[in-house]
Short mmCIF file of C-alpha atoms and ligand atoms in Angstrom, two decimals:
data_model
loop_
_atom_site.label_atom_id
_atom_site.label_comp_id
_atom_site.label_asym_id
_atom_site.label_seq_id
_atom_site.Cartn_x
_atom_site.Cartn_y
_atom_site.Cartn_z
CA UNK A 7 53.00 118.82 161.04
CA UNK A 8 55.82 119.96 158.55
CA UNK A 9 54.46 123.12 157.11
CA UNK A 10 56.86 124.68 153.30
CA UNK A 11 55.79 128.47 153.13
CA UNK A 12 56.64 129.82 149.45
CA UNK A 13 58.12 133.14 149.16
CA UNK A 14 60.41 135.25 151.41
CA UNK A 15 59.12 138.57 151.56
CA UNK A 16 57.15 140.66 154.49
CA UNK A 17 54.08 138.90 154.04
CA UNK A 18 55.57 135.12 153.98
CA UNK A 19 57.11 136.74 157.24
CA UNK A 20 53.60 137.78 158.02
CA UNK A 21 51.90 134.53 157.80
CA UNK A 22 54.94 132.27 159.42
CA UNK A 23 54.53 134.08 162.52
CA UNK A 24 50.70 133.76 162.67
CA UNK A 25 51.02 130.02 161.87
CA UNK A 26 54.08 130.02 164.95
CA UNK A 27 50.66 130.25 167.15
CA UNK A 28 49.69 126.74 166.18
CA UNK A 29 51.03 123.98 168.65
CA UNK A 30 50.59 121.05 165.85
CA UNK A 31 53.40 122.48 163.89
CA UNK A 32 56.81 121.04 164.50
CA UNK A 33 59.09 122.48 161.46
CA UNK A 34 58.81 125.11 158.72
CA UNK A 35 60.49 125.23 156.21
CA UNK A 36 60.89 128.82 153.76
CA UNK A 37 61.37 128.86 150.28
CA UNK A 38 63.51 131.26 150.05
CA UNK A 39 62.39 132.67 152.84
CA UNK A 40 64.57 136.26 154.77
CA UNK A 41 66.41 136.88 157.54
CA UNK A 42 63.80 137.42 159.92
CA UNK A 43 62.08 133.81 158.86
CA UNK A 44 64.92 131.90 159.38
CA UNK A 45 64.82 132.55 163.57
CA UNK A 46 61.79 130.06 162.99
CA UNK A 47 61.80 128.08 159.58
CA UNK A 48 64.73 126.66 158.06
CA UNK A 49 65.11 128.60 154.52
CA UNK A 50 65.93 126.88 151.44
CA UNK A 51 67.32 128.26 148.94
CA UNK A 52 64.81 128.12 146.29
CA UNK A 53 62.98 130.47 143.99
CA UNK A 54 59.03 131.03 144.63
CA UNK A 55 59.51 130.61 140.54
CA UNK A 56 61.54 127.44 140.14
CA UNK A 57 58.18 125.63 140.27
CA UNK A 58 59.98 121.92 139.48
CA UNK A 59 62.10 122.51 142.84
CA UNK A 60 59.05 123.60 144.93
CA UNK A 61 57.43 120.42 144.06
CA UNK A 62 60.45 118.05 144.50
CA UNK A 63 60.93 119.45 147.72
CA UNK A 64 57.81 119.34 149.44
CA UNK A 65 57.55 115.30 148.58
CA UNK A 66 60.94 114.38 149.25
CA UNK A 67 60.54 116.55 152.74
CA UNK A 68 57.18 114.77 153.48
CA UNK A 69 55.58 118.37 153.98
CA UNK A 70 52.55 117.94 155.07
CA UNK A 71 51.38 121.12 154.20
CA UNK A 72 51.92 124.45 151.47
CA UNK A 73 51.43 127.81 151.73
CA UNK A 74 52.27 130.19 148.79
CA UNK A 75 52.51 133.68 149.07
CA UNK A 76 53.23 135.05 145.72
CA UNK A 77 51.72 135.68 142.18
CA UNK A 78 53.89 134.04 139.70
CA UNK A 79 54.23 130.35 141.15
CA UNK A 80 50.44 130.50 141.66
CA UNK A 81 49.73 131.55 138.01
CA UNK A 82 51.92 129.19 136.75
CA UNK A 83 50.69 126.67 138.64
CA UNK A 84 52.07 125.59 141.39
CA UNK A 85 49.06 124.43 143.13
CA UNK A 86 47.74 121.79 141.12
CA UNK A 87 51.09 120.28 140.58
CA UNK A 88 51.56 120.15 144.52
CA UNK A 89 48.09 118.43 144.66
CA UNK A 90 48.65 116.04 142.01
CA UNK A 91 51.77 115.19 143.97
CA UNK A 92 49.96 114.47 146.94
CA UNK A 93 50.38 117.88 149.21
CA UNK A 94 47.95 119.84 150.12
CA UNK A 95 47.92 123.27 149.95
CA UNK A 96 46.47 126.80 150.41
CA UNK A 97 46.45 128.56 147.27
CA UNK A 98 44.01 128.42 143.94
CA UNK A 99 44.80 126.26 140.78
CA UNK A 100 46.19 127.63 137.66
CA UNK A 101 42.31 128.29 136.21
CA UNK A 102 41.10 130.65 139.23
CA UNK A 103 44.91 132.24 139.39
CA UNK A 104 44.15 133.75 136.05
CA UNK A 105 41.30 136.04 137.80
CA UNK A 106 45.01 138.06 138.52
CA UNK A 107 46.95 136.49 136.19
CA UNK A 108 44.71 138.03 132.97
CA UNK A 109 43.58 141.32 133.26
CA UNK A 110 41.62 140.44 130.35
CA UNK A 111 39.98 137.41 131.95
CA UNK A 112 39.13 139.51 134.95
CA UNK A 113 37.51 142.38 133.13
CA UNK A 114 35.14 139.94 131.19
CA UNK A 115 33.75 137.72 134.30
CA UNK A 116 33.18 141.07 135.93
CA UNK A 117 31.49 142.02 132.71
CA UNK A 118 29.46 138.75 131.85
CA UNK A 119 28.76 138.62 135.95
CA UNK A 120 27.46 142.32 136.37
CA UNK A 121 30.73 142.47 139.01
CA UNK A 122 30.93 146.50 139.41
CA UNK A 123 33.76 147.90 137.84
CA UNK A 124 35.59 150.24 135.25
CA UNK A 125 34.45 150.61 131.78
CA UNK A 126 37.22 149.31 129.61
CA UNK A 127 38.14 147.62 126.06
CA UNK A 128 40.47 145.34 125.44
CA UNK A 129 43.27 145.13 122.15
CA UNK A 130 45.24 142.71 120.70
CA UNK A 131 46.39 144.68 117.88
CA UNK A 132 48.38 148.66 118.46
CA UNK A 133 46.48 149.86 115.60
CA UNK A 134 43.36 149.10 117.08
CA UNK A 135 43.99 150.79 120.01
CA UNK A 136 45.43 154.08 118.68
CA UNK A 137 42.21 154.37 116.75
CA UNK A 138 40.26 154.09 120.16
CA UNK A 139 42.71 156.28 122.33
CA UNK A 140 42.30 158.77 119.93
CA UNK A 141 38.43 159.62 120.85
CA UNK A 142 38.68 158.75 124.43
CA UNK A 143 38.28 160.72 127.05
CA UNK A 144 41.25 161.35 129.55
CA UNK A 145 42.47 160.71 131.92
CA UNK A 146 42.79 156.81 131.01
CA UNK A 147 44.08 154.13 132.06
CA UNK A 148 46.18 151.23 130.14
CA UNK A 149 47.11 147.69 131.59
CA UNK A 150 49.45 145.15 130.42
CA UNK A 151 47.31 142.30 130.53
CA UNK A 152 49.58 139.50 132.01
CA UNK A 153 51.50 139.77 135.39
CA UNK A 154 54.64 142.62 135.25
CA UNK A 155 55.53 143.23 138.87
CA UNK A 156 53.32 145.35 139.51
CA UNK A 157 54.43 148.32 137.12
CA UNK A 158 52.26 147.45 133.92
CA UNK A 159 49.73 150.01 135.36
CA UNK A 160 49.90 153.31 133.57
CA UNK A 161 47.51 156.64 134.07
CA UNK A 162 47.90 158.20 130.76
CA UNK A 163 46.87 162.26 131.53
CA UNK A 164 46.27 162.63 127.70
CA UNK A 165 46.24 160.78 124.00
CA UNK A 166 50.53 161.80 123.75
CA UNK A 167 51.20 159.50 127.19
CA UNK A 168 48.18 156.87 126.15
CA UNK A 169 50.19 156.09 122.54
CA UNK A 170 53.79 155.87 124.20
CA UNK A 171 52.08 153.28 126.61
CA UNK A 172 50.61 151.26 124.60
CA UNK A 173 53.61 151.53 122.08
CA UNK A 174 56.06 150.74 125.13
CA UNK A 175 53.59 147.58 126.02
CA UNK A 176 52.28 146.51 122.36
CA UNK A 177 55.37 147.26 119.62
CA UNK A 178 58.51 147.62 122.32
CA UNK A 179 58.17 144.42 124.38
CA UNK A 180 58.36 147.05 127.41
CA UNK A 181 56.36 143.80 129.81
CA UNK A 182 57.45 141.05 127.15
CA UNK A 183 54.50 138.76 126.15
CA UNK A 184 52.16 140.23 129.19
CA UNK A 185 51.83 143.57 126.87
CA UNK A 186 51.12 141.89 123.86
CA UNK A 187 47.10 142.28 125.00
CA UNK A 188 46.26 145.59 126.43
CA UNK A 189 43.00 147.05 128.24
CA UNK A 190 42.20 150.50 128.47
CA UNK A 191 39.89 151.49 131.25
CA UNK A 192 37.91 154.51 132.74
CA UNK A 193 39.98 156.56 135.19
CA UNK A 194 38.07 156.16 138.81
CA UNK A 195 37.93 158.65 141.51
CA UNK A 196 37.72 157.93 145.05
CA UNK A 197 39.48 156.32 147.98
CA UNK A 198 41.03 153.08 147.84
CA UNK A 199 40.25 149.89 149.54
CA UNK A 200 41.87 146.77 150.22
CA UNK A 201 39.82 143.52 151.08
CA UNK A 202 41.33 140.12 151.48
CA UNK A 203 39.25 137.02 151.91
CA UNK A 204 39.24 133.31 152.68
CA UNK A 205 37.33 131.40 150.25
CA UNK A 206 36.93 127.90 149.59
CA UNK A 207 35.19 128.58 146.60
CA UNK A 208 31.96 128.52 148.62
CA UNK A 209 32.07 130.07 151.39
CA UNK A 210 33.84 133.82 151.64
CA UNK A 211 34.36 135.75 155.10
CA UNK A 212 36.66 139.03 154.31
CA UNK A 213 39.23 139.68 156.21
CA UNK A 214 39.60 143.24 157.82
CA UNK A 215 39.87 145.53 155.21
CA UNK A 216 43.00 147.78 154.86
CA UNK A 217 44.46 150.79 153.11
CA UNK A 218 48.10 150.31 150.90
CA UNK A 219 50.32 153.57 150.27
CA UNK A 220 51.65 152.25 146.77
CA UNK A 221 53.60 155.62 146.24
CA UNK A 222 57.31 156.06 147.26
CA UNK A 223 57.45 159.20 148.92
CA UNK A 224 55.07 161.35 151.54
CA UNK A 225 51.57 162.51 150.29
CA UNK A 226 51.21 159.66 147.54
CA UNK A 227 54.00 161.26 145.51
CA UNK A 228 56.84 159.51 143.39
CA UNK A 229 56.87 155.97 141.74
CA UNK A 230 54.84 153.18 142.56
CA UNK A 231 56.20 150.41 144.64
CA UNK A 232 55.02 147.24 145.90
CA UNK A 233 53.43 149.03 148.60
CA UNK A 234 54.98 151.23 151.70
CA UNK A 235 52.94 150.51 154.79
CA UNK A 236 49.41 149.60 156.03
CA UNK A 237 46.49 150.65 158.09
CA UNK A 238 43.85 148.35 158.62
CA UNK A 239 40.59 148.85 159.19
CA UNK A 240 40.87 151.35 156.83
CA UNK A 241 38.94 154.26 157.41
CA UNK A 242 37.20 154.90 154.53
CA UNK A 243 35.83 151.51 154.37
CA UNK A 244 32.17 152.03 156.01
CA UNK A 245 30.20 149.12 157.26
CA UNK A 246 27.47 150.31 155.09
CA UNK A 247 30.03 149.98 151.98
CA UNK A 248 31.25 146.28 153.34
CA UNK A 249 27.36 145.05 152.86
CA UNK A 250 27.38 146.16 149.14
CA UNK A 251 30.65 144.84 148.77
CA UNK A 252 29.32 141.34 149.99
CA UNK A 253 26.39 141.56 148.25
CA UNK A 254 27.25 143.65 144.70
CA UNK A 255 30.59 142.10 144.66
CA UNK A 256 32.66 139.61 147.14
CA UNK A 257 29.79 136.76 146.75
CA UNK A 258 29.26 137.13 143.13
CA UNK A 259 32.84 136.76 142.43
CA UNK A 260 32.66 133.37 143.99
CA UNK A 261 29.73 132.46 142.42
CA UNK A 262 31.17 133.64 139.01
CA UNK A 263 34.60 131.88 139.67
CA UNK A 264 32.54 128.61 140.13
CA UNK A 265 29.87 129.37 137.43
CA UNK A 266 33.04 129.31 135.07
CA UNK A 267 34.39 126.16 136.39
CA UNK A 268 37.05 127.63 138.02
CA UNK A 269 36.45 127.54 141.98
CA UNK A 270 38.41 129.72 143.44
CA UNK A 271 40.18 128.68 146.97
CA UNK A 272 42.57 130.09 149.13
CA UNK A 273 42.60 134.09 149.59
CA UNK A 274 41.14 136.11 146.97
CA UNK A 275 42.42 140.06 146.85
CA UNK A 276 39.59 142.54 146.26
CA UNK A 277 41.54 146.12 145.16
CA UNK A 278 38.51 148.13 145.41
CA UNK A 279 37.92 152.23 143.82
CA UNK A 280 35.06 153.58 146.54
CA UNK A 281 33.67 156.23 144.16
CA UNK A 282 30.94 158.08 144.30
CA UNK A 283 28.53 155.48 142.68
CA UNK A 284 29.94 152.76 144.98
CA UNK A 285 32.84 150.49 145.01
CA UNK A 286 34.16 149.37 141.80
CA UNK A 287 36.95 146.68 141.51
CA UNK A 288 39.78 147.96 140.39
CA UNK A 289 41.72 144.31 140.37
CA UNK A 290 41.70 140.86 141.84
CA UNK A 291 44.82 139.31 143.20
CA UNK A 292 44.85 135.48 143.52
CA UNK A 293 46.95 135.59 146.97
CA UNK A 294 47.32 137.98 150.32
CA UNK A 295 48.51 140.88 149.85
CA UNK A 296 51.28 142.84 151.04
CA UNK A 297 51.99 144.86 152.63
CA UNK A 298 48.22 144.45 153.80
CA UNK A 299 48.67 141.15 154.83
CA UNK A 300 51.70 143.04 157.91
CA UNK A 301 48.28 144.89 158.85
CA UNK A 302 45.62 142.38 158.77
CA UNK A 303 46.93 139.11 159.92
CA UNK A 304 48.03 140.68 163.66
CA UNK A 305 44.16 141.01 163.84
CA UNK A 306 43.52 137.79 163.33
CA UNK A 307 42.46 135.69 166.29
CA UNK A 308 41.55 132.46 164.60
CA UNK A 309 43.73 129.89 164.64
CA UNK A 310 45.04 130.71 160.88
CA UNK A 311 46.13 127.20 159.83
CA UNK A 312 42.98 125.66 161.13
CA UNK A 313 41.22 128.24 158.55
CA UNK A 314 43.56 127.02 155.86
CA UNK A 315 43.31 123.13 156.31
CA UNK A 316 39.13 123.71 156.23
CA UNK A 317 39.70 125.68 153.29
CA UNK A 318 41.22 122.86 151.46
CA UNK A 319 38.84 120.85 152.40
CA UNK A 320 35.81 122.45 151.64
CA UNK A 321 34.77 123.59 155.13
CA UNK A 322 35.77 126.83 155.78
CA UNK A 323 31.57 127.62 156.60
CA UNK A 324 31.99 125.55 159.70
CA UNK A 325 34.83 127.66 161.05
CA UNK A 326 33.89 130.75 163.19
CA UNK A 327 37.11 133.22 162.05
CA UNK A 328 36.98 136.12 164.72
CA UNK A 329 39.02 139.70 164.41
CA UNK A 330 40.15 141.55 167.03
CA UNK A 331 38.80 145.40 167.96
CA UNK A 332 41.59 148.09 167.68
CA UNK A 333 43.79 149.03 164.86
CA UNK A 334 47.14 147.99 162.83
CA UNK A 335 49.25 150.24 161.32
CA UNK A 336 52.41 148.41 159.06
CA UNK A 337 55.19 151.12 158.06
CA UNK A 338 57.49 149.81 155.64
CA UNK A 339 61.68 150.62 156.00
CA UNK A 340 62.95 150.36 152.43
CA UNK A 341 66.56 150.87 150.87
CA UNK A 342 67.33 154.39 149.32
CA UNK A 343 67.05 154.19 145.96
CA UNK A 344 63.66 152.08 145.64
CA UNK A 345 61.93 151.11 143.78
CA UNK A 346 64.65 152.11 141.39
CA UNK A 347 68.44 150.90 141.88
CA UNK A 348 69.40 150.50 145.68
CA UNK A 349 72.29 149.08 147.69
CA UNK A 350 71.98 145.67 149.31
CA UNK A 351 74.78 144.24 152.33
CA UNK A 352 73.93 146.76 154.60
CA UNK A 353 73.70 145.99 158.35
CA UNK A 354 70.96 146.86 160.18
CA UNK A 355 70.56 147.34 163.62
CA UNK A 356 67.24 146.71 165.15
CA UNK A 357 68.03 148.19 168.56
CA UNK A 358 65.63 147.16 171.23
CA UNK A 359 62.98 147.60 168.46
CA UNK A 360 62.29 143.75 169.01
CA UNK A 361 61.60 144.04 172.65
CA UNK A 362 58.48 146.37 172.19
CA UNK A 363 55.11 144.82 172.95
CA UNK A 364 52.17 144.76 170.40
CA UNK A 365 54.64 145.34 167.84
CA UNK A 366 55.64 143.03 165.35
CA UNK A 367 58.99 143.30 163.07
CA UNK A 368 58.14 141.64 159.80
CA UNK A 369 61.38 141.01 157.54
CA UNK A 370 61.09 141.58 153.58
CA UNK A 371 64.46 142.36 151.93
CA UNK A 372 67.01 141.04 154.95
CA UNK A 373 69.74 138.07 155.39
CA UNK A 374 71.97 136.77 157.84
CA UNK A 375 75.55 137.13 156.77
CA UNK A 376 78.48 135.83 159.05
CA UNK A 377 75.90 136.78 161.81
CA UNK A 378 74.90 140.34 160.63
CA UNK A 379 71.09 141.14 159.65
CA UNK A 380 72.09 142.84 156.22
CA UNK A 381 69.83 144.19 153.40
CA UNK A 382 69.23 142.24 151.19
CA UNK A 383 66.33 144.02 148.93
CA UNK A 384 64.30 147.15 148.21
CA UNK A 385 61.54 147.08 151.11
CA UNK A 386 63.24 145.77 154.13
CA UNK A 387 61.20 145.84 157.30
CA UNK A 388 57.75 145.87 157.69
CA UNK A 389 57.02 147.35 161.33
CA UNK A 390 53.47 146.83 162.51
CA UNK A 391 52.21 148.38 166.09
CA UNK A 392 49.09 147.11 167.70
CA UNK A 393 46.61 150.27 169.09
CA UNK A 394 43.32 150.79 170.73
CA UNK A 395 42.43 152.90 167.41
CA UNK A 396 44.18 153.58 164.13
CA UNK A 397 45.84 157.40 165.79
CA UNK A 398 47.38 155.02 168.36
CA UNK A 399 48.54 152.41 166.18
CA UNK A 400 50.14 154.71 164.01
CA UNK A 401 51.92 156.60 166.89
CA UNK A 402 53.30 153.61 168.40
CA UNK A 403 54.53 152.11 164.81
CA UNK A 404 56.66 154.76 164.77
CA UNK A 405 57.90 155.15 167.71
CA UNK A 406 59.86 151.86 166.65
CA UNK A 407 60.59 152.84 163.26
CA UNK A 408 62.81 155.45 164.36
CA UNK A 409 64.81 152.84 166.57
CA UNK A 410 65.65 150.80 163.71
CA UNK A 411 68.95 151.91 161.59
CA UNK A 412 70.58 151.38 158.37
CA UNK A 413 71.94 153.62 156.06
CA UNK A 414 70.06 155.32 153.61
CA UNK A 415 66.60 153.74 154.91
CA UNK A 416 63.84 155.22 153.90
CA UNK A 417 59.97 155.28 155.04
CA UNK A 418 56.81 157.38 154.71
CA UNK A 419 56.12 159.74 157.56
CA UNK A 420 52.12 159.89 156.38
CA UNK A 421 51.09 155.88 156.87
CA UNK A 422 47.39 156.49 157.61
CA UNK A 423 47.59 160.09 158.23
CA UNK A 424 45.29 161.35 155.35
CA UNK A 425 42.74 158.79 156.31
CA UNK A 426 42.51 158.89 159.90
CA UNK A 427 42.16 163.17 159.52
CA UNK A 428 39.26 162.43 157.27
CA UNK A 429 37.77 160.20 158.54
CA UNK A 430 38.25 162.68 162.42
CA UNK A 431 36.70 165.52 160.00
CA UNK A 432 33.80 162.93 159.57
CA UNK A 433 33.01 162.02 163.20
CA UNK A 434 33.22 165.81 164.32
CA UNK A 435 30.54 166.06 161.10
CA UNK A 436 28.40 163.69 162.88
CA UNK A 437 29.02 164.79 166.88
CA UNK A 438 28.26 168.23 165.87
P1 AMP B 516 47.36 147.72 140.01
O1 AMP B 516 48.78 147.45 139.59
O2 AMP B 516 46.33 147.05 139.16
O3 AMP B 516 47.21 147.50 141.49
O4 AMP B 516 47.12 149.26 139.81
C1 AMP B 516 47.97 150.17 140.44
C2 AMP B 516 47.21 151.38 140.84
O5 AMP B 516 46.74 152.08 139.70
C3 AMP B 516 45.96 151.12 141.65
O6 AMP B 516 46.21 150.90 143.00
C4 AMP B 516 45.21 152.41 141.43
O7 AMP B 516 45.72 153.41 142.29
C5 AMP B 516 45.55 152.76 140.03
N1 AMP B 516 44.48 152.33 139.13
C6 AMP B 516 44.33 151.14 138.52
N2 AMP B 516 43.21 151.11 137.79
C7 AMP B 516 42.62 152.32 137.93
C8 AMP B 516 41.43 152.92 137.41
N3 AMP B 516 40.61 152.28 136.56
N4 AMP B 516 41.15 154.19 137.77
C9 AMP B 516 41.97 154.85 138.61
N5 AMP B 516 43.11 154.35 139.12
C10 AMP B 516 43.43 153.10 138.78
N1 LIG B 517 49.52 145.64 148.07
C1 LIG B 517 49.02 145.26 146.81
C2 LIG B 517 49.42 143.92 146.39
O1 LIG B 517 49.82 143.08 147.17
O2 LIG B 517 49.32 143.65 145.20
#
């Protein structure tokens, strides 16, 4: 089989090598793909965007089948055009893409559905949402409604930093026409949780779940990025709170998505708030995450593209998708600079990082030039270690972190560490 994976970051990376375990495949090819891809897939040099080029290329190739990793060529589409061209695919159509792709769309089915989640209004108009933000309570929190990598997100402490939000998203243009619709919502409290989850629209079985460290720097300080490292299971995720989830949440989504007319296949992101009244969403993505997907998918031990060809066709209940025990813990290597302005072209060296066992080196932001592994973005290297628990995973991730060099990299020393102390402090609760 001729497999095209879409997208070139440390996920794509993520999900090549998983596929690599499948003895049907003969080529891959990555679109754009990195550095680290192109060892096993030959990269094209197309954008996950340039939706016209995706298409062309996967039916003049003969691929036989598509995997998309990002956001954008999803909610624009990209599915149902492959289909209608003939290639199948693992991703959901433009309708069920809009469950991330509309913040809007996703607040009201979790509304009209009784989907736990935060309180929230929603404002096409600035005046109309001055008048509210002036009697709400705060901390709140304001969304642009369409897609805006990840930084349309703002937790506004009072009514001074709610108004220059929404005036940044509604009267400057800050997110262009994904601000012109905002929705304010509650401020949660609590740990967060990541769950991803095959689906073919029917069926669901989550994935293991996993804890992102969106913050820049140590102790969840500094900007928000597209996420620093990993640790999966995540700790805070009790079994008890997975068989809510399933019930109060996971399945009704589904159920919803189809209800609408709007099945949802492929793998739907739950970003769940655990607060003291239970989890709440706090958003759906329409795609794996990352960097949970580093964590997760080295846990896998199903064959992942059998999973994927019987979710496009409607089988995935017939497929018994098994986890390993133990833990993963993903730590991401990332430019200086980022997630503001950072320097790209510089050489890496990986030492004998490559030769360490249960460890995988996922590339994000790297190229080959005239032989050199250079930089070639803001997060760089996603290293994720194998361990008998989530303390050993952890230790052993980076011990190879600090074996890898370029200049100026930068990583958080606390991956996992606030979790796995609490959730120590909560088996020494129980033992005593
Ligand atoms: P998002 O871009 O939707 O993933 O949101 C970025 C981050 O903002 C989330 O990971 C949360 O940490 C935070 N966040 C989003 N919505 C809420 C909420 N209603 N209450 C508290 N924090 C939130
Ligand atoms: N790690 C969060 C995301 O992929 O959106």
């Amino acid at each position: 089989m001729k497999i095209m994976i879409v997208g070139g970051g440390g996920r794509e990376h993520a999900i090549l090598e998983k596929l690599r375990e499948n003895p049907r495949i003969e080529k891959f090819y990555a679109l754009p793909g990195n550095g680290g891809m192109q060892q096993h897939a030959e990269c094209v040099p197309i954008r996950a965007t340039d939706l016209d080029a995706i298409v062309a290329f996967a039916t003049e190739n003969a691929i036989d089948f598509a995997v998309i990793g990002p956001d954008d060529p999803l909610i624009a589409g990209v599915c149902d055009r492959l289909r209608a061209a003939g290639v199948r695919c693992f991703g959901p159509s433009k309708a069920a893409a809009a469950i991330e792709g509309s913040k809007s769309f996703s607040k009201n089915l979790m509304r009209k559905y009784g989907i736990p989640t935060a309180d929230y209004a929603v404002f096409d108009r600035a005046t109309e949402a001055y008048a509210y933000l002036a009697g709400a309570n705060y901390p709140v929190v304001i969304k642009a409604d369409g897609p805006a990598l990840g930084k349309g997100v703002i937790i506004a402490n009072d009514r001074q930093e709610a108004f220059q939000a929404v005036h940044a998203m509604m009267e400057e243009g800050a997110f262009g026409t994904s601000g012109s619709r905002v929705v304010v919502e509650e401020f949660l409290v609590g740990n967060e949780a990541s769950v991803l989850a095959f689906t073919d629209g029917d069926t669901l079985i989550p994935m293991i779940s996993a804890l992102d460290h969106k913050r820049a720097l140590d102790g969840d300080k500094g900007l928000n990025t597209g996420g620093m490292g990993a640790l999966a299971p995540n700790p805070f995720y009790t079994l008890e709170m997975a068989r809510t989830c399933m019930e109060m949440i996971f399945l009704p989504t589904i159920r919803a998505m189809s209800a609408e007319g709007r099945p949802f296949s492929g793998c739907l992101f739950f970003g769940l708030m655990l607060t003291k009244n239970g989890p709440k969403v706090i958003e759906y993505n329409c795609r794996f995450g990352d960097p949970e997907t580093q964590a997760v998918l080295p846990l896998l031990e199903t064959d992942l593209l059998e999973i994927m060809l019987a979710i496009d066709e409607g089988r995935l209940g017939e497929v018994p998708v098994r986890f390993r025990g133990g833990s993963a813990c993903c730590v991401v290597l990332a430019s200086g600079g980022y997630p503001g302005a950072y320097q790209t072209g510089v050489e890496i060296s990986l030492g004998d990082a490559e030769r360490a066992e249960n460890v995988f080196l996922y590339h994000a932001g790297t190229k080959i030039e005239q032989d050199r592994l250079v930089t070639a973005g803001g997060r760089v290297l996603g290293v994720t270690a194998l361990g008998v628990d989530a303390r050993a995973a952890r230790y052993a991730a980076y011990a190879v972190v600090e074996r890898i060099h370029f200049d100026n990299a930068f990583y958080r020393r606390d991956i996992g560490a606030r979790a796995i102390a609490t959730a120590e402090q909560g088996e020494q609760k129980i033992d005593g």
